[in-house]
PDB file of C-alpha atoms in Angstrom:
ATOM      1  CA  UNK J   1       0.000   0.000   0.000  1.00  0.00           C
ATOM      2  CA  UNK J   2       1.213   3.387  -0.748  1.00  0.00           C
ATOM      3  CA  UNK J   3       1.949   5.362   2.466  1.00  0.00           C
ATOM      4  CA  UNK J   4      -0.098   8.346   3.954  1.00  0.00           C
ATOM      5  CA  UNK J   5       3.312  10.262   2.822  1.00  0.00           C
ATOM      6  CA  UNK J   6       3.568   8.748  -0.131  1.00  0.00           C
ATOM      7  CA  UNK J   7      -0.325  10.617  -0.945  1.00  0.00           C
ATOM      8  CA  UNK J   8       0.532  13.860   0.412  1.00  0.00           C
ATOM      9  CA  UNK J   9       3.621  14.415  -1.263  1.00  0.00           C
ATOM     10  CA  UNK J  10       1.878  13.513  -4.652  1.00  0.00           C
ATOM     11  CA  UNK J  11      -1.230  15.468  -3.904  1.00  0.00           C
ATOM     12  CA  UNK J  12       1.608  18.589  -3.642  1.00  0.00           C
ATOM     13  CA  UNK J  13       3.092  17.572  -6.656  1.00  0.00           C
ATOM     14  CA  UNK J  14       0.105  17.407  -8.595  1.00  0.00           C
ATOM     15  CA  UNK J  15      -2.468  20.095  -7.235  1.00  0.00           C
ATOM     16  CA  UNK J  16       0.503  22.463  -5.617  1.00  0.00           C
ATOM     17  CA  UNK J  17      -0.079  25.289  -8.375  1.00  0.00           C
ATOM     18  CA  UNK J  18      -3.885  25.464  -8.428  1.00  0.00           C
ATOM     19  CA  UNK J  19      -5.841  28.192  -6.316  1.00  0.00           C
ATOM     20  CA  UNK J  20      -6.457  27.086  -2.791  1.00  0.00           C
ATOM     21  CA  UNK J  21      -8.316  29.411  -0.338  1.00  0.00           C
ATOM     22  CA  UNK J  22      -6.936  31.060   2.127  1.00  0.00           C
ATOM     23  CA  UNK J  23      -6.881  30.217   5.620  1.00  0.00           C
ATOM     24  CA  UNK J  24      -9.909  31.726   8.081  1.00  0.00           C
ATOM     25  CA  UNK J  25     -12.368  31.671   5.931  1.00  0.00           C
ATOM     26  CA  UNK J  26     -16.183  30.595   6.774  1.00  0.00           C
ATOM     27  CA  UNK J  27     -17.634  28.009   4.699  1.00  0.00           C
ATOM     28  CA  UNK J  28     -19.523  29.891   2.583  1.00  0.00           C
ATOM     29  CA  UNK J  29     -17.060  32.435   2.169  1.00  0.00           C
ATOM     30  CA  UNK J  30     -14.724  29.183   0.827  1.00  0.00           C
ATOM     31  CA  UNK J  31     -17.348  28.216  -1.564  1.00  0.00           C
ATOM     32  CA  UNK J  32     -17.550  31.658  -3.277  1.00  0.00           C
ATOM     33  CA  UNK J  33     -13.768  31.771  -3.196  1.00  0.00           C
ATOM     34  CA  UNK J  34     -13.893  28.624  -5.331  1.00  0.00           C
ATOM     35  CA  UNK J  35     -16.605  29.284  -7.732  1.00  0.00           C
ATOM     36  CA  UNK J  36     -14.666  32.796  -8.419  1.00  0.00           C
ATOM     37  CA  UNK J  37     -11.601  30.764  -8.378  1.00  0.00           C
ATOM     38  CA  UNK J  38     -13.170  28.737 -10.995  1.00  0.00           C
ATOM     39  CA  UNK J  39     -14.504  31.567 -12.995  1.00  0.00           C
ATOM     40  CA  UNK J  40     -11.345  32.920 -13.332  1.00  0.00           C
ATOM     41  CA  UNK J  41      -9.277  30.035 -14.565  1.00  0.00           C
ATOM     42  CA  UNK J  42      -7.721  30.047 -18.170  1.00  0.00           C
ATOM     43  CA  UNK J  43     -10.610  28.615 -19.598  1.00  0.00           C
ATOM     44  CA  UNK J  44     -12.994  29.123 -17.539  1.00  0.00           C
ATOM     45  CA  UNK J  45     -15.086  26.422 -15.127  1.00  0.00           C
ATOM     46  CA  UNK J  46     -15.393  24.108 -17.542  1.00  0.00           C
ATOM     47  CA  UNK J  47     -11.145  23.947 -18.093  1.00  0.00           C
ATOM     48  CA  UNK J  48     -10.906  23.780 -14.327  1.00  0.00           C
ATOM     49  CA  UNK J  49     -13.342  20.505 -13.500  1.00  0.00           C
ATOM     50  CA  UNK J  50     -11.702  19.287 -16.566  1.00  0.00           C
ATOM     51  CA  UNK J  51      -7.993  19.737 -15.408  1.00  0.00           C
ATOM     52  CA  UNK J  52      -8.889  18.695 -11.892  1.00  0.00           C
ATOM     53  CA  UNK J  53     -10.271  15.699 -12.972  1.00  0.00           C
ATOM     54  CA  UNK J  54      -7.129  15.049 -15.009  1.00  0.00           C
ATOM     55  CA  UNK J  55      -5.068  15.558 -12.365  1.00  0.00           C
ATOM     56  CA  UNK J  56      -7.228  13.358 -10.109  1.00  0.00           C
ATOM     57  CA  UNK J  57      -7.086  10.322 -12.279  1.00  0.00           C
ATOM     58  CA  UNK J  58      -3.336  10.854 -12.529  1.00  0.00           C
ATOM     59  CA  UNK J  59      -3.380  10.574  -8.883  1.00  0.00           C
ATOM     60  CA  UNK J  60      -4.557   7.389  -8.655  1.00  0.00           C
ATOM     61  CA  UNK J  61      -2.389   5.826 -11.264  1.00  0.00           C
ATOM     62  CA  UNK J  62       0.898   7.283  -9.444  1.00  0.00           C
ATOM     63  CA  UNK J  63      -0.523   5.818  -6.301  1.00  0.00           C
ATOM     64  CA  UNK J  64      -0.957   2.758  -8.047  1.00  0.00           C
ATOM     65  CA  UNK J  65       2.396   1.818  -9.634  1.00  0.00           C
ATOM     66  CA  UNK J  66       3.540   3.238  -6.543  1.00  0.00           C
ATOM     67  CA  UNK J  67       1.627   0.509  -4.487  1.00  0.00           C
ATOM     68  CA  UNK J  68       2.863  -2.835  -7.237  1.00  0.00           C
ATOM     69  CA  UNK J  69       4.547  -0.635 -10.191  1.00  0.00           C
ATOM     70  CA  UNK J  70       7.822   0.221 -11.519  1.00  0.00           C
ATOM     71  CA  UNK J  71       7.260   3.184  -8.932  1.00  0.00           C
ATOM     72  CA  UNK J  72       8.151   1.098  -5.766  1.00  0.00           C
ATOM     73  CA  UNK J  73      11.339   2.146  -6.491  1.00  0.00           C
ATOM     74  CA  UNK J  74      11.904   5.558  -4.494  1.00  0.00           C
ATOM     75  CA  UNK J  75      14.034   6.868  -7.093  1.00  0.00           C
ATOM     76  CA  UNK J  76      11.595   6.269  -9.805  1.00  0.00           C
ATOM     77  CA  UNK J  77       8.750   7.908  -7.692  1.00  0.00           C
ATOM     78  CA  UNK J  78      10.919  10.741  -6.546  1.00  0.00           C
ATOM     79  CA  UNK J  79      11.621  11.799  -9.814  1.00  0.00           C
ATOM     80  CA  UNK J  80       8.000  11.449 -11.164  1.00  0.00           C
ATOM     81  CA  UNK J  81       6.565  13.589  -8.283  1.00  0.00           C
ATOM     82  CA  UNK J  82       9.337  16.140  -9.975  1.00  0.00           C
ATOM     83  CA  UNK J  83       7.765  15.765 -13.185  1.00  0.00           C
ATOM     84  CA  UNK J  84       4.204  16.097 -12.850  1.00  0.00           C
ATOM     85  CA  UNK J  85       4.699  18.925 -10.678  1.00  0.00           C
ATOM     86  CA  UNK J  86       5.240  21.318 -13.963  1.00  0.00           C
ATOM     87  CA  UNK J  87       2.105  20.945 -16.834  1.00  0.00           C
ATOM     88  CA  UNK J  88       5.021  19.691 -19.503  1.00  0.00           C
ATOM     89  CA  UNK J  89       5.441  17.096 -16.899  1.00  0.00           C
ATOM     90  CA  UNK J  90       2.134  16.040 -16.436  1.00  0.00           C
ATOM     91  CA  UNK J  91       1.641  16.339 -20.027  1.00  0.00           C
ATOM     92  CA  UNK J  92       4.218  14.204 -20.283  1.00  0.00           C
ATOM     93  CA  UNK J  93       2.936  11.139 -18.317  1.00  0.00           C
ATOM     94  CA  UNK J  94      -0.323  11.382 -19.551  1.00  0.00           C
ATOM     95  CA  UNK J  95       1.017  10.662 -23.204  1.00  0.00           C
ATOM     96  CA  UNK J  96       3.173   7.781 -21.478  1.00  0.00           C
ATOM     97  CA  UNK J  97      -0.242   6.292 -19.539  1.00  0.00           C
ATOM     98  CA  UNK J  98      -2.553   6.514 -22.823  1.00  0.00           C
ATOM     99  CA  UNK J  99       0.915   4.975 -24.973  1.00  0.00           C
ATOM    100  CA  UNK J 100       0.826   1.993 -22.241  1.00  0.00           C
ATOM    101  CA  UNK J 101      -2.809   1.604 -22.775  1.00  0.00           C
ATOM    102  CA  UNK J 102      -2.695   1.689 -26.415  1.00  0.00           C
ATOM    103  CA  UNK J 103       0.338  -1.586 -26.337  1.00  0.00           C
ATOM    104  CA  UNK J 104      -1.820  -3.240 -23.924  1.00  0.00           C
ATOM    105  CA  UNK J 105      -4.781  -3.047 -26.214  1.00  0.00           C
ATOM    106  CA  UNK J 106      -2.703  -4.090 -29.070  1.00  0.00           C
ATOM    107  CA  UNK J 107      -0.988  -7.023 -27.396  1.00  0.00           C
ATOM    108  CA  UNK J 108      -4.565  -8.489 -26.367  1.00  0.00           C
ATOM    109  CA  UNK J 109      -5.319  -8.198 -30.407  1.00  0.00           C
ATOM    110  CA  UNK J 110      -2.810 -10.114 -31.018  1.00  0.00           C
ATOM    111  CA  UNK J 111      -2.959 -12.951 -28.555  1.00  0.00           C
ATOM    112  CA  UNK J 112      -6.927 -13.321 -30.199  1.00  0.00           C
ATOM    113  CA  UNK J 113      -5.172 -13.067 -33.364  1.00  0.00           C
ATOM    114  CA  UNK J 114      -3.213 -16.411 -32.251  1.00  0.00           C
ATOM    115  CA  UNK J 115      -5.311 -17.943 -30.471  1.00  0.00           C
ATOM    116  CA  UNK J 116      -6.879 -21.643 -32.057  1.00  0.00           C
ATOM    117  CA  UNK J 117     -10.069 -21.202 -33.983  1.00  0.00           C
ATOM    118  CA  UNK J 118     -12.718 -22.613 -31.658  1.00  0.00           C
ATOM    119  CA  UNK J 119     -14.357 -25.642 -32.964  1.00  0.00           C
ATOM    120  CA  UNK J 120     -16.919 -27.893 -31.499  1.00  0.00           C
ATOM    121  CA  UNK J 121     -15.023 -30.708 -30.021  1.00  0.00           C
ATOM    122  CA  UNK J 122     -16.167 -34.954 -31.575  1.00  0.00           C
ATOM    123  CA  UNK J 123     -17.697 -36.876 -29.253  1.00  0.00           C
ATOM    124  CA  UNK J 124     -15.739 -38.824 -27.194  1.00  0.00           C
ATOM    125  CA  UNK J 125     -17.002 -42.228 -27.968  1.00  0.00           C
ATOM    126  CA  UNK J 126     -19.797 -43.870 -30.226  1.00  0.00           C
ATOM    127  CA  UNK J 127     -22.328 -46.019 -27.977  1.00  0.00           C
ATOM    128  CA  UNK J 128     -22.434 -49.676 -28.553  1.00  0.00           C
ATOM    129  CA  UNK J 129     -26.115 -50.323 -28.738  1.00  0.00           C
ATOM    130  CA  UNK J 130     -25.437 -53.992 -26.837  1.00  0.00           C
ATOM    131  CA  UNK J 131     -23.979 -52.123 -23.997  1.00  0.00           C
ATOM    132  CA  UNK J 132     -27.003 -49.665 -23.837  1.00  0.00           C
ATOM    133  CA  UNK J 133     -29.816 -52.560 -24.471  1.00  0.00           C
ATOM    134  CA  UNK J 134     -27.737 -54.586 -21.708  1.00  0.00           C
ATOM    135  CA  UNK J 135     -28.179 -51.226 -19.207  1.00  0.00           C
ATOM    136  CA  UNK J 136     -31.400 -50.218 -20.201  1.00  0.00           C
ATOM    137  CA  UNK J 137     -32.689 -54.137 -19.832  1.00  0.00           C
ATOM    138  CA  UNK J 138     -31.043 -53.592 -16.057  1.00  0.00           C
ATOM    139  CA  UNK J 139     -28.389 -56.431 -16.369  1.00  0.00           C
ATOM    140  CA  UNK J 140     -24.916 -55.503 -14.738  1.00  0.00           C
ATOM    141  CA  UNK J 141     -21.834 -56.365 -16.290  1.00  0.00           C
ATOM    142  CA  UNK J 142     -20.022 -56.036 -13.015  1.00  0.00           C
ATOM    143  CA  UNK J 143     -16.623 -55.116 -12.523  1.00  0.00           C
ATOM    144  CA  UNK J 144     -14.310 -55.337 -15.845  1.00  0.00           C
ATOM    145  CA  UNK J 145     -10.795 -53.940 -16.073  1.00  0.00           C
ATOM    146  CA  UNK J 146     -11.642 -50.201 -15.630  1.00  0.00           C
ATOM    147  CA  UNK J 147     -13.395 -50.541 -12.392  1.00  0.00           C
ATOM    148  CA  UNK J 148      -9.846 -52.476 -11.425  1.00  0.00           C
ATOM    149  CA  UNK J 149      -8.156 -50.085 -13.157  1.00  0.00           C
ATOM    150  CA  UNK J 150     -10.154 -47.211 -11.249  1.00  0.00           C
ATOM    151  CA  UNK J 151     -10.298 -48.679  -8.113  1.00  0.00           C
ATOM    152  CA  UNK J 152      -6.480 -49.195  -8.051  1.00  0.00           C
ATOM    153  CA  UNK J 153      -5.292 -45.832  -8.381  1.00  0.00           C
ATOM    154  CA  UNK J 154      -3.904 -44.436  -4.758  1.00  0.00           C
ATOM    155  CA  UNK J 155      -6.025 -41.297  -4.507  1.00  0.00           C
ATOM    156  CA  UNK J 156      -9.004 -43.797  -4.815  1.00  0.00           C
ATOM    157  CA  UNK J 157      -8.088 -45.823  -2.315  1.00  0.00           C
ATOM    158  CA  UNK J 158      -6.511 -43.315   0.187  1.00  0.00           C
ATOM    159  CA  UNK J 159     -10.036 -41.787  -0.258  1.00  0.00           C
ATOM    160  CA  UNK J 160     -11.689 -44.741   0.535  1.00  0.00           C
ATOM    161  CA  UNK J 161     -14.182 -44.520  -2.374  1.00  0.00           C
ATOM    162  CA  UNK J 162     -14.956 -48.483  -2.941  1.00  0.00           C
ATOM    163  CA  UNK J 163     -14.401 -49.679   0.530  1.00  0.00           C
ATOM    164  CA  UNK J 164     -17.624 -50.919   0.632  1.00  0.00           C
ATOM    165  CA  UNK J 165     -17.705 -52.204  -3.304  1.00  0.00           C
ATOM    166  CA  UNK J 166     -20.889 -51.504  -5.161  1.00  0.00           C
ATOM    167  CA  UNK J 167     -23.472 -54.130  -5.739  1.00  0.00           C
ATOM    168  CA  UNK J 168     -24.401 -52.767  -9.451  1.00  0.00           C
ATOM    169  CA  UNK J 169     -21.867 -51.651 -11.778  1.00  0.00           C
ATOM    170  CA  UNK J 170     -21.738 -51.460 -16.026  1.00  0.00           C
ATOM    171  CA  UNK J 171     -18.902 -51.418 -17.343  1.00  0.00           C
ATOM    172  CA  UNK J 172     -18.537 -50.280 -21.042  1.00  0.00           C
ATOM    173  CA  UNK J 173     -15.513 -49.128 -23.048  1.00  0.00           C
ATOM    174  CA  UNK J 174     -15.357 -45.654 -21.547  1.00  0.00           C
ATOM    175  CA  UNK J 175     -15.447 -46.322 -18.216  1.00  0.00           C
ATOM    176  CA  UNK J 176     -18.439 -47.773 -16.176  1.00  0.00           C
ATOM    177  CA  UNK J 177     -21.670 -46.754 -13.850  1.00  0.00           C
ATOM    178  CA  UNK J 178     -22.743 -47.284 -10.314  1.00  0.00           C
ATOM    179  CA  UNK J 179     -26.364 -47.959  -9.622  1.00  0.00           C
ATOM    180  CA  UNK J 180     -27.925 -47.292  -6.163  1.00  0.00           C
ATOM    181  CA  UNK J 181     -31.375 -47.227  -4.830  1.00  0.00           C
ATOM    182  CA  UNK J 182     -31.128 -43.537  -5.920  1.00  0.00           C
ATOM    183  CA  UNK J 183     -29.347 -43.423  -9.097  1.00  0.00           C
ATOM    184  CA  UNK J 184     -26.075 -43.657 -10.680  1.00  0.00           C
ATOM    185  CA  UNK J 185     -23.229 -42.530 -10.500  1.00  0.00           C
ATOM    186  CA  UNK J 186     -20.660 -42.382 -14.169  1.00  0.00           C
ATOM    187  CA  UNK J 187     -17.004 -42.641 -14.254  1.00  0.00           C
ATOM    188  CA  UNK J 188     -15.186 -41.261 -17.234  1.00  0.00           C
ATOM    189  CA  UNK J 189     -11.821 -43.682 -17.645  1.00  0.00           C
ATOM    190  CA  UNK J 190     -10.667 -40.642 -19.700  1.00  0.00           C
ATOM    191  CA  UNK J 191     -10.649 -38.203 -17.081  1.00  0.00           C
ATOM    192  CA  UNK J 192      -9.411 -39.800 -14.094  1.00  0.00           C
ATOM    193  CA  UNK J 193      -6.090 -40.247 -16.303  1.00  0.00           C
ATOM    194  CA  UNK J 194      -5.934 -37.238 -17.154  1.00  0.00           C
ATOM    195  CA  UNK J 195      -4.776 -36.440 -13.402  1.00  0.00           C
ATOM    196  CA  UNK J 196      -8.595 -35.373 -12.054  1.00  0.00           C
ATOM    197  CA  UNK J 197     -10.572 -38.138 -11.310  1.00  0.00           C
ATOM    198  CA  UNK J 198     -13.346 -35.939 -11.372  1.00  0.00           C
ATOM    199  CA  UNK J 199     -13.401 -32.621 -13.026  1.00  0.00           C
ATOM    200  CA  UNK J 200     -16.366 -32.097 -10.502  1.00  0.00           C
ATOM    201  CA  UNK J 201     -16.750 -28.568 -11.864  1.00  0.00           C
ATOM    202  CA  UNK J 202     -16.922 -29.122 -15.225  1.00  0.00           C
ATOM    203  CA  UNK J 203     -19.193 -31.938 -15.712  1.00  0.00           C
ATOM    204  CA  UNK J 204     -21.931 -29.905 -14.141  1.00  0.00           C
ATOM    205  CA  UNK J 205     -21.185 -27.215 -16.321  1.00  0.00           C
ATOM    206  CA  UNK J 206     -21.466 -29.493 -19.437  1.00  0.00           C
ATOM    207  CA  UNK J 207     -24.827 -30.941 -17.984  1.00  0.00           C
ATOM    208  CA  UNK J 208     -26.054 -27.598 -17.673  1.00  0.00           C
ATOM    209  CA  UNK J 209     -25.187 -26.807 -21.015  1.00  0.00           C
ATOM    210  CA  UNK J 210     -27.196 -29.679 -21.954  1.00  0.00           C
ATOM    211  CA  UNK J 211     -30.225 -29.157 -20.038  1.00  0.00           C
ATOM    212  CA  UNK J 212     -30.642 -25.231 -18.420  1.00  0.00           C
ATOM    213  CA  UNK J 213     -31.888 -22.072 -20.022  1.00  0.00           C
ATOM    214  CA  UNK J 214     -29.131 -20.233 -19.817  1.00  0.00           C
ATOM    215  CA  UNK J 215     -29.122 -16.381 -19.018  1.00  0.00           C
ATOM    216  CA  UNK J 216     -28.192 -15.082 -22.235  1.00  0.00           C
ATOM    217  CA  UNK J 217     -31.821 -16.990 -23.496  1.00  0.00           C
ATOM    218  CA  UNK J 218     -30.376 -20.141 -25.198  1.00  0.00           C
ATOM    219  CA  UNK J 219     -33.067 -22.836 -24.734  1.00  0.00           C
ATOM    220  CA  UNK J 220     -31.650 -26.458 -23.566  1.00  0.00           C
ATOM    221  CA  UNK J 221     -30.706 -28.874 -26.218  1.00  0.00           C
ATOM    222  CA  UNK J 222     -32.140 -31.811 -23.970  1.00  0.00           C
ATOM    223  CA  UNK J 223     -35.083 -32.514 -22.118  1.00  0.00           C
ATOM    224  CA  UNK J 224     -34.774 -33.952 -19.025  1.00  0.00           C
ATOM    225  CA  UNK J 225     -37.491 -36.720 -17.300  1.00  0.00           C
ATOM    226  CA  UNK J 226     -39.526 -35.137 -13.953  1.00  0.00           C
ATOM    227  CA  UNK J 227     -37.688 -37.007 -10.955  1.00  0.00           C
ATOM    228  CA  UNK J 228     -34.216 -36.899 -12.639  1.00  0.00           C
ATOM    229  CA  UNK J 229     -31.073 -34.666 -11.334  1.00  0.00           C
ATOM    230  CA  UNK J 230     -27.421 -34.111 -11.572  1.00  0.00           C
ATOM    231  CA  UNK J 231     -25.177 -33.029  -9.109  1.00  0.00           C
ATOM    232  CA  UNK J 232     -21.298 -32.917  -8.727  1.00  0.00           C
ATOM    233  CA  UNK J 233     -20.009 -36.448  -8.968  1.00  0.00           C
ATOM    234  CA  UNK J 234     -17.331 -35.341  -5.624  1.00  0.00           C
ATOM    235  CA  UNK J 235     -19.492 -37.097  -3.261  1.00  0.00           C
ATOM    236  CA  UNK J 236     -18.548 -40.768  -4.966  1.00  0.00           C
ATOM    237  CA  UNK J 237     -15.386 -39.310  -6.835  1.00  0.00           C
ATOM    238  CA  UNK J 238     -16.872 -39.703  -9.821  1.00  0.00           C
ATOM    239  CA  UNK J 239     -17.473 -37.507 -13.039  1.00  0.00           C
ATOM    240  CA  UNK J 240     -21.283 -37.138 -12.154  1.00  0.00           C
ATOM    241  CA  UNK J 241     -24.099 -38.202 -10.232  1.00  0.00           C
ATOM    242  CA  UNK J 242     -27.863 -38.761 -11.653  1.00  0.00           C
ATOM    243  CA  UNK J 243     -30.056 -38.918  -8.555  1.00  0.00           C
ATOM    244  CA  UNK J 244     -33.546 -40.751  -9.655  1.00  0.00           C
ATOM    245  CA  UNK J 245     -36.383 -40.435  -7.758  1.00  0.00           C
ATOM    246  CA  UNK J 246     -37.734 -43.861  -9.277  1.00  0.00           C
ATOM    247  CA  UNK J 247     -34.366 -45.323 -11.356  1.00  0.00           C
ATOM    248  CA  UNK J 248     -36.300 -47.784 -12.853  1.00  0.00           C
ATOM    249  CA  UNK J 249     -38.583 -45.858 -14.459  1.00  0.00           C
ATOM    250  CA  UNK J 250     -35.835 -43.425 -15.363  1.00  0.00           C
ATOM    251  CA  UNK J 251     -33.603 -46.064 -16.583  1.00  0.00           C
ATOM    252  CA  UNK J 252     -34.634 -45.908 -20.274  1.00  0.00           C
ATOM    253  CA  UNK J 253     -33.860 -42.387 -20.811  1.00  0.00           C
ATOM    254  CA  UNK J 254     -30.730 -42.508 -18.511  1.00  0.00           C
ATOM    255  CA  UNK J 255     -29.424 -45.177 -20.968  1.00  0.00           C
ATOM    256  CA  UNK J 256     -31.001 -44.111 -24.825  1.00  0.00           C
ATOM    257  CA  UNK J 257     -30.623 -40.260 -23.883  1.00  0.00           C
ATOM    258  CA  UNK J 258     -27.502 -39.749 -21.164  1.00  0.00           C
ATOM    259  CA  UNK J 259     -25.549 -42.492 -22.127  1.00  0.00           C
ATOM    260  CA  UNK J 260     -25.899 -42.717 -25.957  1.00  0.00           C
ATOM    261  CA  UNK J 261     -25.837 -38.956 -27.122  1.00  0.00           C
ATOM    262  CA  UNK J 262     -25.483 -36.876 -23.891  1.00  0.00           C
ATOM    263  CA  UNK J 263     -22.458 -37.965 -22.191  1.00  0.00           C
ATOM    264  CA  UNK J 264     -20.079 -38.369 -25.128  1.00  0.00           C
ATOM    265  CA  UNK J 265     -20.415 -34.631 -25.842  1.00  0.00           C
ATOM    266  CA  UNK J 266     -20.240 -33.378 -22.391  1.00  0.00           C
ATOM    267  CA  UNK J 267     -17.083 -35.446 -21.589  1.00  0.00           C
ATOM    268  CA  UNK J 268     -15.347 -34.276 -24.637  1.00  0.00           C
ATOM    269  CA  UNK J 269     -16.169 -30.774 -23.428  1.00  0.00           C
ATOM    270  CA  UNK J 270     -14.881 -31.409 -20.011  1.00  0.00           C
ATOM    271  CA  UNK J 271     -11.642 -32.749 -21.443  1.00  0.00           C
ATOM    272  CA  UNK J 272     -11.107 -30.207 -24.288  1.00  0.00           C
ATOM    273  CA  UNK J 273      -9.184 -27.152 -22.058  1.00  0.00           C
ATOM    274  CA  UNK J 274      -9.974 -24.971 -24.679  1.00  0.00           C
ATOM    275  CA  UNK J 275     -13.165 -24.913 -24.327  1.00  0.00           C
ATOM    276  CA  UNK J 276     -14.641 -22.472 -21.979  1.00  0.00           C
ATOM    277  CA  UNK J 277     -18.550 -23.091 -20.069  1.00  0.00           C
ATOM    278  CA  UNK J 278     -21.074 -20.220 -19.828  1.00  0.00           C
ATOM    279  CA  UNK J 279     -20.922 -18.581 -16.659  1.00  0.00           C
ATOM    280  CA  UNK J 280     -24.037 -17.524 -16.620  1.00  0.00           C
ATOM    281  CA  UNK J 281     -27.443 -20.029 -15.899  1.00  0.00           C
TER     282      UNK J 281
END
């Protein structure tokens, strides 16, 4: 932070050669002093609101850089407060602030300039309809060699996630689901090895994306059953929950909808780091 010093002696430097009142005076008396004050300035009012606002934004910049600028440097800042003391000064460092503002502007051009055209990312993976009939038709696969491979991994097991294993799980060649008495929860072999088993965050962004009316008006590109919700899949490390209010009656969509056309989109989304979610519902 820039010291109560470090204000006053730029205040002097700044606003030392305007008119200030003189001392005694009543506060009305100091009001007309001002307006004549004003009046009288090269220019007029107008100049004078306009050169004190100058001076006023300058202020805060010099307090600024002084505060996490090329100003924390006492030289540096002793020999501004020199310069913007005079008006060829002042002028001076205004042409250098709108200069810096200018680069800055063109820099950000050019890193949009360089930046990767955005493109919608493929799907990432085609469902097998056997595997979809087989979880639609409720008939586990049980564990394969992704729940092994998931359930080895150390932050899984330091965690503690299948300590108690689950009594229903799919596996297809993605990754597999869960089932519980009150839905499912989907594992993404994809993500977990790409260092975040979950990518909590992001999934829920993609299955908003999917399903909300977002604030900017876009309508949701899929309808989702009464009784059916998502949630952040952190609670059973996992990509995403579906909580089901009756998961048998749900299961149809949950496999012909989520499974088939939903999910491969939203994980390629989630695994794409260009790609950038709404922030806005």
């Amino acid at each position: 932070m820039a010291s109560d010093l470090d204000t006053v002696r730029t205040l002097r430097a700044l606003f030392g050669d305007l008119p200030r009142p003189p001392q005694g005076l009543s506060s009305e008396e100091s009001v007309a002093w001002i307006e004549r004050a004003m009046a009288d300035f090269e220019g007029g009012d107008l100049a004078y609101s306009i050169e004190h606002t100058s001076r006023s934004a300058m202020l805060d910049l010099i307090l600024r850089l002084r505060e996490d600028g090329y100003l924390q440097e006492d030289a540096a800042f002793d020999k501004l407060l020199i310069q913007v003391a005079t008006p060829e000064g002042r002028q001076l460092f205004m042409d250098w602030c709108i200069h810096a503002q200018k680069s800055a502007d063109a820099t950000a051009r050019l890193l949009n300039r360089v930046k990767p055209a955005w493109r919608e990312p493929a799907p990432l993976y085609q469902a097998d309809v056997v595997d979809i009939r087989r979880f639609v038709d409720g008939v586990p696969s049980g564990p394969g060699p992704l729940y092994a491979e998931y359930a080895a991994r150390q932050d899984v097991q330091a965690i503690g996630v299948f300590a108690d294993p689950p009594d229903t799980v799919y596996e297809f060649p993605w990754g597999f689901v869960t089932e519980s008495d009150d839905g499912w929860s989907v594992y993404v072999a994809e993500v977990w090895r790409e260092g975040t088993v979950g990518s909590f965050e992001r999934f829920l962004s993609a299955w908003q994306l999917e399903t909300a009316v977002r604030a900017d008006g876009l309508q949701a590109t899929a309808f989702v059953p009464e009784g059916l919700s998502a949630d952040a899949g952190i609670t059973h490390f996992s990509s995403l929950n579906l909580n089901a209010t009756d998961p048998a009656a749900l299961r149809q969509w949950v496999g012909e909808v989520f499974l088939s056309h939903m999910l491969p989109t939203m994980a390629a989304r989630v695994l794409d780091p260009n790609y950038d979610f709404p922030d806005a519902w």
